[in-house]
N, C-alpha and C. Protein backbone atom coordinates (compact mmCIF):
# COMPACT_ATOMS: atom_id res chain seq x y z
N MET A 1 -0.14 -7.32 13.82
CA MET A 1 0.28 -6.31 12.89
C MET A 1 -0.42 -5.03 13.26
N THR A 2 0.30 -3.95 13.31
CA THR A 2 -0.27 -2.65 13.57
C THR A 2 -0.69 -2.05 12.25
N VAL A 3 -1.90 -1.51 12.19
CA VAL A 3 -2.43 -0.94 10.97
C VAL A 3 -2.67 0.53 11.18
N VAL A 4 -2.21 1.35 10.26
CA VAL A 4 -2.45 2.78 10.31
C VAL A 4 -3.25 3.13 9.07
N ALA A 5 -4.46 3.60 9.26
CA ALA A 5 -5.29 4.01 8.13
C ALA A 5 -5.19 5.52 8.01
N VAL A 6 -4.96 6.00 6.80
CA VAL A 6 -4.74 7.41 6.59
C VAL A 6 -5.74 7.96 5.59
N LEU A 7 -6.25 9.15 5.87
CA LEU A 7 -7.16 9.89 5.01
C LEU A 7 -8.49 9.18 4.84
N THR A 8 -9.12 9.34 3.70
CA THR A 8 -10.46 8.85 3.46
C THR A 8 -10.47 7.35 3.24
N LEU A 9 -11.28 6.65 4.00
CA LEU A 9 -11.40 5.21 3.86
C LEU A 9 -12.86 4.85 3.64
N THR A 10 -13.55 5.60 2.84
CA THR A 10 -14.95 5.37 2.59
C THR A 10 -15.14 3.98 2.00
N GLY A 11 -16.01 3.20 2.61
CA GLY A 11 -16.30 1.86 2.12
C GLY A 11 -15.29 0.81 2.52
N CYS A 12 -14.26 1.16 3.28
CA CYS A 12 -13.23 0.21 3.68
C CYS A 12 -13.03 0.29 5.18
N THR A 13 -12.57 -0.81 5.74
CA THR A 13 -12.21 -0.82 7.15
C THR A 13 -10.85 -1.44 7.30
N ALA A 14 -10.12 -1.02 8.30
CA ALA A 14 -8.80 -1.59 8.55
C ALA A 14 -8.96 -3.04 8.94
N HIS A 15 -8.00 -3.86 8.58
CA HIS A 15 -8.04 -5.30 8.84
C HIS A 15 -6.68 -5.73 9.34
N ASP A 16 -6.63 -6.19 10.59
CA ASP A 16 -5.32 -6.54 11.10
C ASP A 16 -5.15 -8.03 11.34
N ASP A 17 -5.88 -8.86 10.59
CA ASP A 17 -5.66 -10.30 10.61
C ASP A 17 -5.15 -10.73 9.25
N ALA A 18 -4.14 -10.07 8.76
CA ALA A 18 -3.57 -10.36 7.45
C ALA A 18 -3.01 -11.78 7.45
N PRO A 19 -2.97 -12.43 6.31
CA PRO A 19 -2.52 -13.81 6.24
C PRO A 19 -1.05 -14.02 6.55
N ALA A 20 -0.26 -12.97 6.53
CA ALA A 20 1.15 -13.10 6.87
C ALA A 20 1.51 -12.00 7.86
N THR A 21 2.33 -12.33 8.83
CA THR A 21 2.75 -11.36 9.83
C THR A 21 3.97 -10.63 9.33
N PRO A 22 3.95 -9.29 9.37
CA PRO A 22 5.12 -8.55 8.91
C PRO A 22 6.34 -8.81 9.78
N HIS A 23 7.48 -8.73 9.16
CA HIS A 23 8.74 -8.87 9.88
C HIS A 23 8.88 -7.70 10.85
N ARG A 24 9.25 -7.96 12.07
CA ARG A 24 9.43 -6.90 13.06
C ARG A 24 10.90 -6.87 13.48
N THR A 25 11.37 -5.70 13.75
CA THR A 25 12.76 -5.54 14.14
C THR A 25 12.89 -4.36 15.09
N SER A 26 13.92 -4.34 15.87
CA SER A 26 14.14 -3.20 16.76
C SER A 26 14.92 -2.09 16.08
N THR A 27 15.40 -2.33 14.87
CA THR A 27 16.12 -1.32 14.13
C THR A 27 15.15 -0.30 13.59
N ALA A 28 15.38 0.97 13.85
CA ALA A 28 14.48 2.02 13.37
C ALA A 28 14.58 2.15 11.86
N VAL A 29 13.45 2.46 11.23
CA VAL A 29 13.41 2.68 9.80
C VAL A 29 13.83 4.12 9.54
N THR A 30 14.76 4.33 8.64
CA THR A 30 15.16 5.67 8.28
C THR A 30 14.06 6.28 7.43
N LYS A 31 13.59 7.45 7.84
CA LYS A 31 12.47 8.09 7.17
C LYS A 31 12.73 8.24 5.68
N HIS A 32 11.77 7.81 4.87
CA HIS A 32 11.72 7.98 3.42
C HIS A 32 12.70 7.13 2.63
N THR A 33 13.50 6.28 3.21
CA THR A 33 14.48 5.59 2.39
C THR A 33 14.41 4.08 2.48
N ASP A 34 14.39 3.51 3.65
CA ASP A 34 14.52 2.07 3.80
C ASP A 34 13.39 1.27 3.16
N VAL A 35 12.21 1.82 3.05
CA VAL A 35 11.09 1.08 2.48
C VAL A 35 11.39 0.64 1.05
N SER A 36 12.14 1.41 0.30
CA SER A 36 12.44 1.03 -1.07
C SER A 36 13.36 -0.19 -1.14
N ASP A 37 14.02 -0.52 -0.05
CA ASP A 37 14.83 -1.74 -0.02
C ASP A 37 13.95 -2.99 -0.08
N SER A 38 12.70 -2.88 0.33
CA SER A 38 11.78 -4.02 0.36
C SER A 38 10.69 -3.94 -0.71
N ILE A 39 10.59 -2.80 -1.38
CA ILE A 39 9.59 -2.62 -2.43
C ILE A 39 10.32 -2.00 -3.62
N ALA A 40 10.79 -2.85 -4.52
CA ALA A 40 11.67 -2.42 -5.61
C ALA A 40 11.03 -1.43 -6.57
N VAL A 41 9.73 -1.47 -6.76
CA VAL A 41 9.08 -0.55 -7.69
C VAL A 41 9.35 0.90 -7.30
N LEU A 42 9.63 1.16 -6.02
CA LEU A 42 9.91 2.51 -5.57
C LEU A 42 11.27 3.02 -6.05
N HIS A 43 12.11 2.13 -6.60
CA HIS A 43 13.40 2.51 -7.17
C HIS A 43 13.25 3.05 -8.59
N ARG A 44 12.13 2.73 -9.24
CA ARG A 44 11.91 3.15 -10.63
C ARG A 44 11.83 4.68 -10.71
N THR A 45 12.37 5.25 -11.75
CA THR A 45 12.31 6.69 -11.96
C THR A 45 10.87 7.13 -12.14
N PHE A 46 10.50 8.25 -11.52
CA PHE A 46 9.15 8.79 -11.63
C PHE A 46 8.85 9.13 -13.08
N ALA A 47 7.66 8.72 -13.55
CA ALA A 47 7.22 9.02 -14.92
C ALA A 47 5.89 9.76 -14.85
N ALA A 48 5.53 10.40 -15.93
CA ALA A 48 4.26 11.13 -15.98
C ALA A 48 3.08 10.21 -15.66
N SER A 49 3.16 8.95 -16.04
CA SER A 49 2.07 8.00 -15.78
C SER A 49 1.93 7.66 -14.29
N ASP A 50 2.92 8.04 -13.48
CA ASP A 50 2.86 7.80 -12.03
C ASP A 50 2.10 8.89 -11.28
N ALA A 51 1.76 9.97 -11.97
CA ALA A 51 1.05 11.09 -11.32
C ALA A 51 -0.29 10.62 -10.77
N LEU A 52 -0.65 11.16 -9.62
CA LEU A 52 -1.94 10.83 -9.01
C LEU A 52 -3.03 11.72 -9.60
N PRO A 53 -4.26 11.23 -9.64
CA PRO A 53 -5.36 12.09 -10.12
C PRO A 53 -5.61 13.23 -9.13
N ASP A 54 -6.21 14.28 -9.61
CA ASP A 54 -6.47 15.45 -8.77
C ASP A 54 -7.31 15.13 -7.54
N ASP A 55 -8.20 14.13 -7.64
CA ASP A 55 -9.08 13.80 -6.54
C ASP A 55 -8.52 12.70 -5.63
N SER A 56 -7.22 12.44 -5.72
CA SER A 56 -6.60 11.38 -4.92
C SER A 56 -6.74 11.67 -3.42
N THR A 57 -6.88 10.61 -2.65
CA THR A 57 -6.96 10.73 -1.20
C THR A 57 -5.57 10.85 -0.57
N ALA A 58 -4.51 10.75 -1.38
CA ALA A 58 -3.13 10.82 -0.88
C ALA A 58 -2.62 12.24 -1.04
N GLY A 59 -2.49 12.94 0.08
CA GLY A 59 -1.95 14.30 0.04
C GLY A 59 -0.48 14.31 0.39
N ASP A 60 0.14 15.49 0.25
CA ASP A 60 1.56 15.58 0.56
C ASP A 60 1.83 15.53 2.07
N ASP A 61 0.76 15.51 2.87
CA ASP A 61 0.92 15.26 4.30
C ASP A 61 0.89 13.76 4.60
N THR A 62 0.58 12.95 3.57
CA THR A 62 0.49 11.50 3.72
C THR A 62 1.63 10.78 3.03
N VAL A 63 1.91 11.14 1.77
CA VAL A 63 2.97 10.48 1.01
C VAL A 63 4.05 11.49 0.63
N VAL A 64 5.26 10.99 0.46
CA VAL A 64 6.37 11.83 0.02
C VAL A 64 6.10 12.25 -1.43
N LEU A 65 6.18 13.54 -1.70
CA LEU A 65 5.89 14.09 -3.01
C LEU A 65 6.62 13.34 -4.12
N ASN A 66 5.88 12.90 -5.10
CA ASN A 66 6.38 12.19 -6.28
C ASN A 66 7.07 10.86 -5.98
N SER A 67 6.81 10.28 -4.82
CA SER A 67 7.37 8.96 -4.51
C SER A 67 6.47 7.84 -5.04
N GLN A 68 5.23 8.17 -5.40
CA GLN A 68 4.28 7.15 -5.83
C GLN A 68 4.65 6.59 -7.20
N ARG A 69 4.38 5.29 -7.35
CA ARG A 69 4.59 4.61 -8.62
C ARG A 69 3.31 3.86 -8.95
N ARG A 70 2.78 4.10 -10.13
CA ARG A 70 1.58 3.39 -10.58
C ARG A 70 1.97 1.95 -10.85
N VAL A 71 1.22 1.02 -10.25
CA VAL A 71 1.56 -0.39 -10.42
C VAL A 71 0.53 -1.15 -11.24
N GLY A 72 -0.62 -0.54 -11.53
CA GLY A 72 -1.57 -1.22 -12.40
C GLY A 72 -3.00 -0.81 -12.18
N THR A 73 -3.84 -1.24 -13.13
CA THR A 73 -5.28 -1.03 -13.05
C THR A 73 -5.96 -2.38 -13.17
N VAL A 74 -6.84 -2.68 -12.23
CA VAL A 74 -7.55 -3.95 -12.21
C VAL A 74 -9.03 -3.67 -12.00
N ASP A 75 -9.87 -4.14 -12.90
CA ASP A 75 -11.32 -3.95 -12.80
C ASP A 75 -11.71 -2.51 -12.54
N GLY A 76 -11.05 -1.57 -13.20
CA GLY A 76 -11.38 -0.16 -13.07
C GLY A 76 -10.74 0.58 -11.92
N THR A 77 -10.01 -0.13 -11.06
CA THR A 77 -9.32 0.51 -9.93
C THR A 77 -7.84 0.60 -10.26
N THR A 78 -7.28 1.80 -10.15
CA THR A 78 -5.86 2.01 -10.39
C THR A 78 -5.16 2.06 -9.04
N TYR A 79 -4.00 1.39 -8.96
CA TYR A 79 -3.23 1.30 -7.72
C TYR A 79 -1.86 1.94 -7.88
N TRP A 80 -1.42 2.62 -6.81
CA TRP A 80 -0.10 3.19 -6.70
C TRP A 80 0.51 2.73 -5.38
N VAL A 81 1.84 2.63 -5.35
CA VAL A 81 2.60 2.39 -4.12
C VAL A 81 3.45 3.64 -3.91
N ALA A 82 3.52 4.11 -2.66
CA ALA A 82 4.26 5.33 -2.37
C ALA A 82 4.99 5.20 -1.04
N VAL A 83 5.96 6.07 -0.83
CA VAL A 83 6.65 6.17 0.46
C VAL A 83 5.80 7.09 1.35
N GLY A 84 5.54 6.65 2.57
CA GLY A 84 4.73 7.43 3.50
C GLY A 84 5.53 8.54 4.17
N GLN A 85 4.88 9.64 4.48
CA GLN A 85 5.54 10.76 5.17
C GLN A 85 6.09 10.34 6.53
N GLU A 86 5.47 9.36 7.17
CA GLU A 86 5.95 8.88 8.47
C GLU A 86 6.91 7.71 8.32
N GLY A 87 7.38 7.46 7.10
CA GLY A 87 8.17 6.28 6.81
C GLY A 87 7.22 5.19 6.34
N GLY A 88 7.71 4.02 6.11
CA GLY A 88 6.85 2.95 5.65
C GLY A 88 6.37 3.19 4.24
N ALA A 89 5.27 2.52 3.90
CA ALA A 89 4.75 2.58 2.54
C ALA A 89 3.24 2.78 2.56
N CYS A 90 2.73 3.29 1.46
CA CYS A 90 1.29 3.53 1.32
C CYS A 90 0.78 2.85 0.06
N LEU A 91 -0.45 2.38 0.13
CA LEU A 91 -1.16 1.85 -1.01
C LEU A 91 -2.29 2.82 -1.31
N ILE A 92 -2.37 3.25 -2.55
CA ILE A 92 -3.36 4.23 -2.98
C ILE A 92 -4.23 3.57 -4.04
N ALA A 93 -5.55 3.71 -3.91
CA ALA A 93 -6.47 3.15 -4.89
C ALA A 93 -7.42 4.23 -5.36
N SER A 94 -7.72 4.22 -6.67
CA SER A 94 -8.64 5.20 -7.23
C SER A 94 -9.53 4.53 -8.25
N ASP A 95 -10.85 4.72 -8.08
CA ASP A 95 -11.83 4.23 -9.05
C ASP A 95 -12.29 5.33 -9.98
N GLY A 96 -11.79 6.54 -9.78
CA GLY A 96 -12.17 7.65 -10.65
C GLY A 96 -12.63 8.84 -9.83
N PRO A 97 -12.96 9.91 -10.52
CA PRO A 97 -13.32 11.15 -9.84
C PRO A 97 -14.46 10.97 -8.84
N ASP A 98 -14.22 11.43 -7.63
CA ASP A 98 -15.23 11.48 -6.57
C ASP A 98 -15.82 10.12 -6.19
N SER A 99 -15.15 9.03 -6.49
CA SER A 99 -15.66 7.71 -6.14
C SER A 99 -15.51 7.46 -4.64
N ALA A 100 -16.48 6.80 -4.06
CA ALA A 100 -16.40 6.40 -2.65
C ALA A 100 -15.38 5.29 -2.45
N GLU A 101 -14.90 4.73 -3.53
CA GLU A 101 -13.91 3.64 -3.47
C GLU A 101 -12.47 4.14 -3.58
N ASN A 102 -12.24 5.42 -3.54
CA ASN A 102 -10.88 5.97 -3.53
C ASN A 102 -10.37 5.95 -2.10
N TRP A 103 -9.16 5.42 -1.89
CA TRP A 103 -8.62 5.37 -0.53
C TRP A 103 -7.10 5.30 -0.54
N THR A 104 -6.54 5.63 0.62
CA THR A 104 -5.10 5.55 0.86
C THR A 104 -4.89 4.96 2.24
N VAL A 105 -4.03 3.95 2.34
CA VAL A 105 -3.65 3.39 3.64
C VAL A 105 -2.14 3.30 3.71
N CYS A 106 -1.60 3.52 4.90
CA CYS A 106 -0.15 3.48 5.09
C CYS A 106 0.20 2.61 6.29
N GLY A 107 1.35 2.00 6.25
CA GLY A 107 1.82 1.20 7.37
C GLY A 107 3.29 0.88 7.23
N GLY A 108 3.80 0.15 8.19
CA GLY A 108 5.20 -0.25 8.16
C GLY A 108 6.15 0.89 8.44
N ASN A 109 5.83 1.70 9.44
CA ASN A 109 6.73 2.81 9.76
C ASN A 109 7.23 2.69 11.19
N ALA A 110 8.35 3.32 11.44
CA ALA A 110 8.98 3.23 12.76
C ALA A 110 8.08 3.82 13.85
N ALA A 111 7.28 4.82 13.51
CA ALA A 111 6.41 5.46 14.51
C ALA A 111 5.38 4.50 15.08
N ASP A 112 4.90 3.56 14.26
CA ASP A 112 3.90 2.62 14.77
C ASP A 112 4.55 1.31 15.25
N GLY A 113 5.87 1.26 15.26
CA GLY A 113 6.57 0.10 15.81
C GLY A 113 6.71 -1.06 14.84
N SER A 114 6.35 -0.88 13.60
CA SER A 114 6.46 -1.96 12.62
C SER A 114 7.58 -1.65 11.63
N PHE A 115 7.76 -2.53 10.69
CA PHE A 115 8.86 -2.42 9.75
C PHE A 115 8.45 -3.08 8.45
N VAL A 116 8.87 -2.54 7.33
CA VAL A 116 8.61 -3.17 6.04
C VAL A 116 9.76 -4.12 5.76
N GLY A 117 9.53 -5.38 6.01
CA GLY A 117 10.54 -6.40 5.75
C GLY A 117 10.23 -7.15 4.48
N ARG A 118 11.19 -7.85 3.94
CA ARG A 118 11.00 -8.61 2.70
C ARG A 118 9.98 -9.73 2.93
N GLY A 119 9.08 -9.91 1.96
CA GLY A 119 8.12 -11.00 1.98
C GLY A 119 7.02 -10.84 3.02
N SER A 120 6.61 -9.61 3.30
CA SER A 120 5.60 -9.40 4.34
C SER A 120 4.44 -8.54 3.86
N VAL A 121 3.34 -8.63 4.59
CA VAL A 121 2.20 -7.76 4.35
C VAL A 121 2.50 -6.44 5.07
N VAL A 122 2.44 -5.34 4.35
CA VAL A 122 2.69 -4.03 4.92
C VAL A 122 1.40 -3.47 5.51
N ILE A 123 0.33 -3.55 4.76
CA ILE A 123 -0.97 -3.02 5.19
C ILE A 123 -2.06 -3.75 4.41
N SER A 124 -3.22 -3.93 5.05
CA SER A 124 -4.36 -4.58 4.40
C SER A 124 -5.62 -3.78 4.64
N MET A 125 -6.52 -3.88 3.69
CA MET A 125 -7.84 -3.25 3.80
C MET A 125 -8.90 -4.28 3.44
N LEU A 126 -10.02 -4.21 4.15
CA LEU A 126 -11.20 -5.00 3.81
C LEU A 126 -12.27 -4.05 3.31
N ASP A 127 -12.89 -4.37 2.18
CA ASP A 127 -13.99 -3.53 1.74
C ASP A 127 -15.29 -4.03 2.37
N GLU A 128 -16.38 -3.35 2.07
CA GLU A 128 -17.66 -3.69 2.70
C GLU A 128 -18.17 -5.07 2.30
N HIS A 129 -17.58 -5.67 1.25
CA HIS A 129 -17.97 -7.01 0.82
C HIS A 129 -17.04 -8.09 1.38
N GLY A 130 -16.08 -7.69 2.19
CA GLY A 130 -15.15 -8.64 2.79
C GLY A 130 -13.96 -8.99 1.91
N HIS A 131 -13.77 -8.28 0.80
CA HIS A 131 -12.61 -8.50 -0.07
C HIS A 131 -11.40 -7.78 0.50
N GLN A 132 -10.31 -8.50 0.63
CA GLN A 132 -9.09 -7.93 1.19
C GLN A 132 -8.15 -7.49 0.08
N THR A 133 -7.57 -6.32 0.23
CA THR A 133 -6.52 -5.83 -0.66
C THR A 133 -5.33 -5.49 0.22
N SER A 134 -4.15 -5.97 -0.18
CA SER A 134 -2.96 -5.78 0.65
C SER A 134 -1.80 -5.23 -0.16
N LEU A 135 -1.04 -4.35 0.48
CA LEU A 135 0.26 -3.93 -0.02
C LEU A 135 1.27 -4.88 0.58
N VAL A 136 2.06 -5.53 -0.25
CA VAL A 136 3.05 -6.49 0.24
C VAL A 136 4.42 -6.10 -0.26
N SER A 137 5.44 -6.50 0.46
CA SER A 137 6.80 -6.23 0.03
C SER A 137 7.26 -7.33 -0.93
N ASP A 138 8.37 -7.08 -1.60
CA ASP A 138 8.92 -8.03 -2.56
C ASP A 138 9.17 -9.38 -1.89
N GLY A 139 8.92 -10.45 -2.62
CA GLY A 139 9.16 -11.79 -2.12
C GLY A 139 8.00 -12.40 -1.37
N PHE A 140 6.86 -11.70 -1.28
CA PHE A 140 5.70 -12.22 -0.55
C PHE A 140 5.09 -13.40 -1.30
N THR A 141 4.70 -14.42 -0.54
CA THR A 141 3.93 -15.55 -1.07
C THR A 141 2.83 -15.86 -0.08
N ASP A 142 1.81 -16.54 -0.54
CA ASP A 142 0.71 -16.92 0.34
C ASP A 142 0.15 -18.24 -0.14
N THR A 143 -0.26 -19.09 0.79
CA THR A 143 -0.82 -20.39 0.45
C THR A 143 -2.05 -20.65 1.31
N GLY A 144 -2.78 -21.67 0.97
CA GLY A 144 -3.93 -22.05 1.75
C GLY A 144 -5.24 -21.66 1.07
N SER A 145 -6.33 -22.06 1.69
CA SER A 145 -7.65 -21.84 1.10
C SER A 145 -8.04 -20.37 1.07
N ASP A 146 -7.50 -19.56 1.96
CA ASP A 146 -7.81 -18.13 2.00
C ASP A 146 -6.66 -17.29 1.45
N ALA A 147 -5.81 -17.89 0.62
CA ALA A 147 -4.61 -17.21 0.13
C ALA A 147 -4.95 -15.99 -0.72
N LEU A 148 -4.13 -14.97 -0.57
CA LEU A 148 -4.20 -13.81 -1.44
C LEU A 148 -3.52 -14.15 -2.76
N HIS A 149 -3.87 -13.43 -3.83
CA HIS A 149 -3.20 -13.61 -5.12
C HIS A 149 -2.80 -12.23 -5.66
N GLN A 150 -1.74 -12.21 -6.43
CA GLN A 150 -1.22 -10.96 -6.95
C GLN A 150 -2.13 -10.42 -8.04
N ILE A 151 -2.49 -9.12 -7.91
CA ILE A 151 -3.28 -8.45 -8.94
C ILE A 151 -2.45 -7.37 -9.65
N ALA A 152 -1.40 -6.92 -9.03
CA ALA A 152 -0.47 -5.92 -9.58
C ALA A 152 0.82 -6.04 -8.77
N PRO A 153 1.93 -5.50 -9.26
CA PRO A 153 3.15 -5.59 -8.47
C PRO A 153 2.95 -5.00 -7.05
N ASN A 154 3.24 -5.81 -6.06
CA ASN A 154 3.14 -5.46 -4.64
C ASN A 154 1.70 -5.26 -4.16
N VAL A 155 0.71 -5.61 -4.96
CA VAL A 155 -0.70 -5.52 -4.58
C VAL A 155 -1.31 -6.90 -4.73
N TRP A 156 -1.82 -7.43 -3.61
CA TRP A 156 -2.44 -8.74 -3.59
C TRP A 156 -3.86 -8.61 -3.06
N ALA A 157 -4.74 -9.51 -3.48
CA ALA A 157 -6.14 -9.43 -3.05
C ALA A 157 -6.72 -10.82 -2.84
N SER A 158 -7.85 -10.85 -2.13
CA SER A 158 -8.54 -12.13 -1.92
C SER A 158 -9.62 -12.29 -2.96
């Protein structure tokens, strides 16, 4: 799996041994549109609650303006899923103003040779404690002793 880390990744490192291999295809991803076919939350109408905080690591050079959808808050971290400027999808996490745990990662775009297919890991991050957080497409499942579990729509963690 090809991993593209974007913007500030303080306290996190890219991890390309995700438990599931993303679907790969030779068909190019149409910029800004095809990712929503595999991540249904991106079809939802933008609401005020989907707005990113002012200190977000996701800029308009990273994600398509107002494409982000808030998917939940777990243990003080709020997560959003967005369409990436290079295609594919982005996972955005925020622990609050100026936190070292705020980050944005993007993957699954035609430029890096990958694709966001149904039931796949789009991008994964490992924090400094070895905890994995992954953006997954609709239909993803995982099994085994190291299986990820869903913490929010399209967000799974170890």
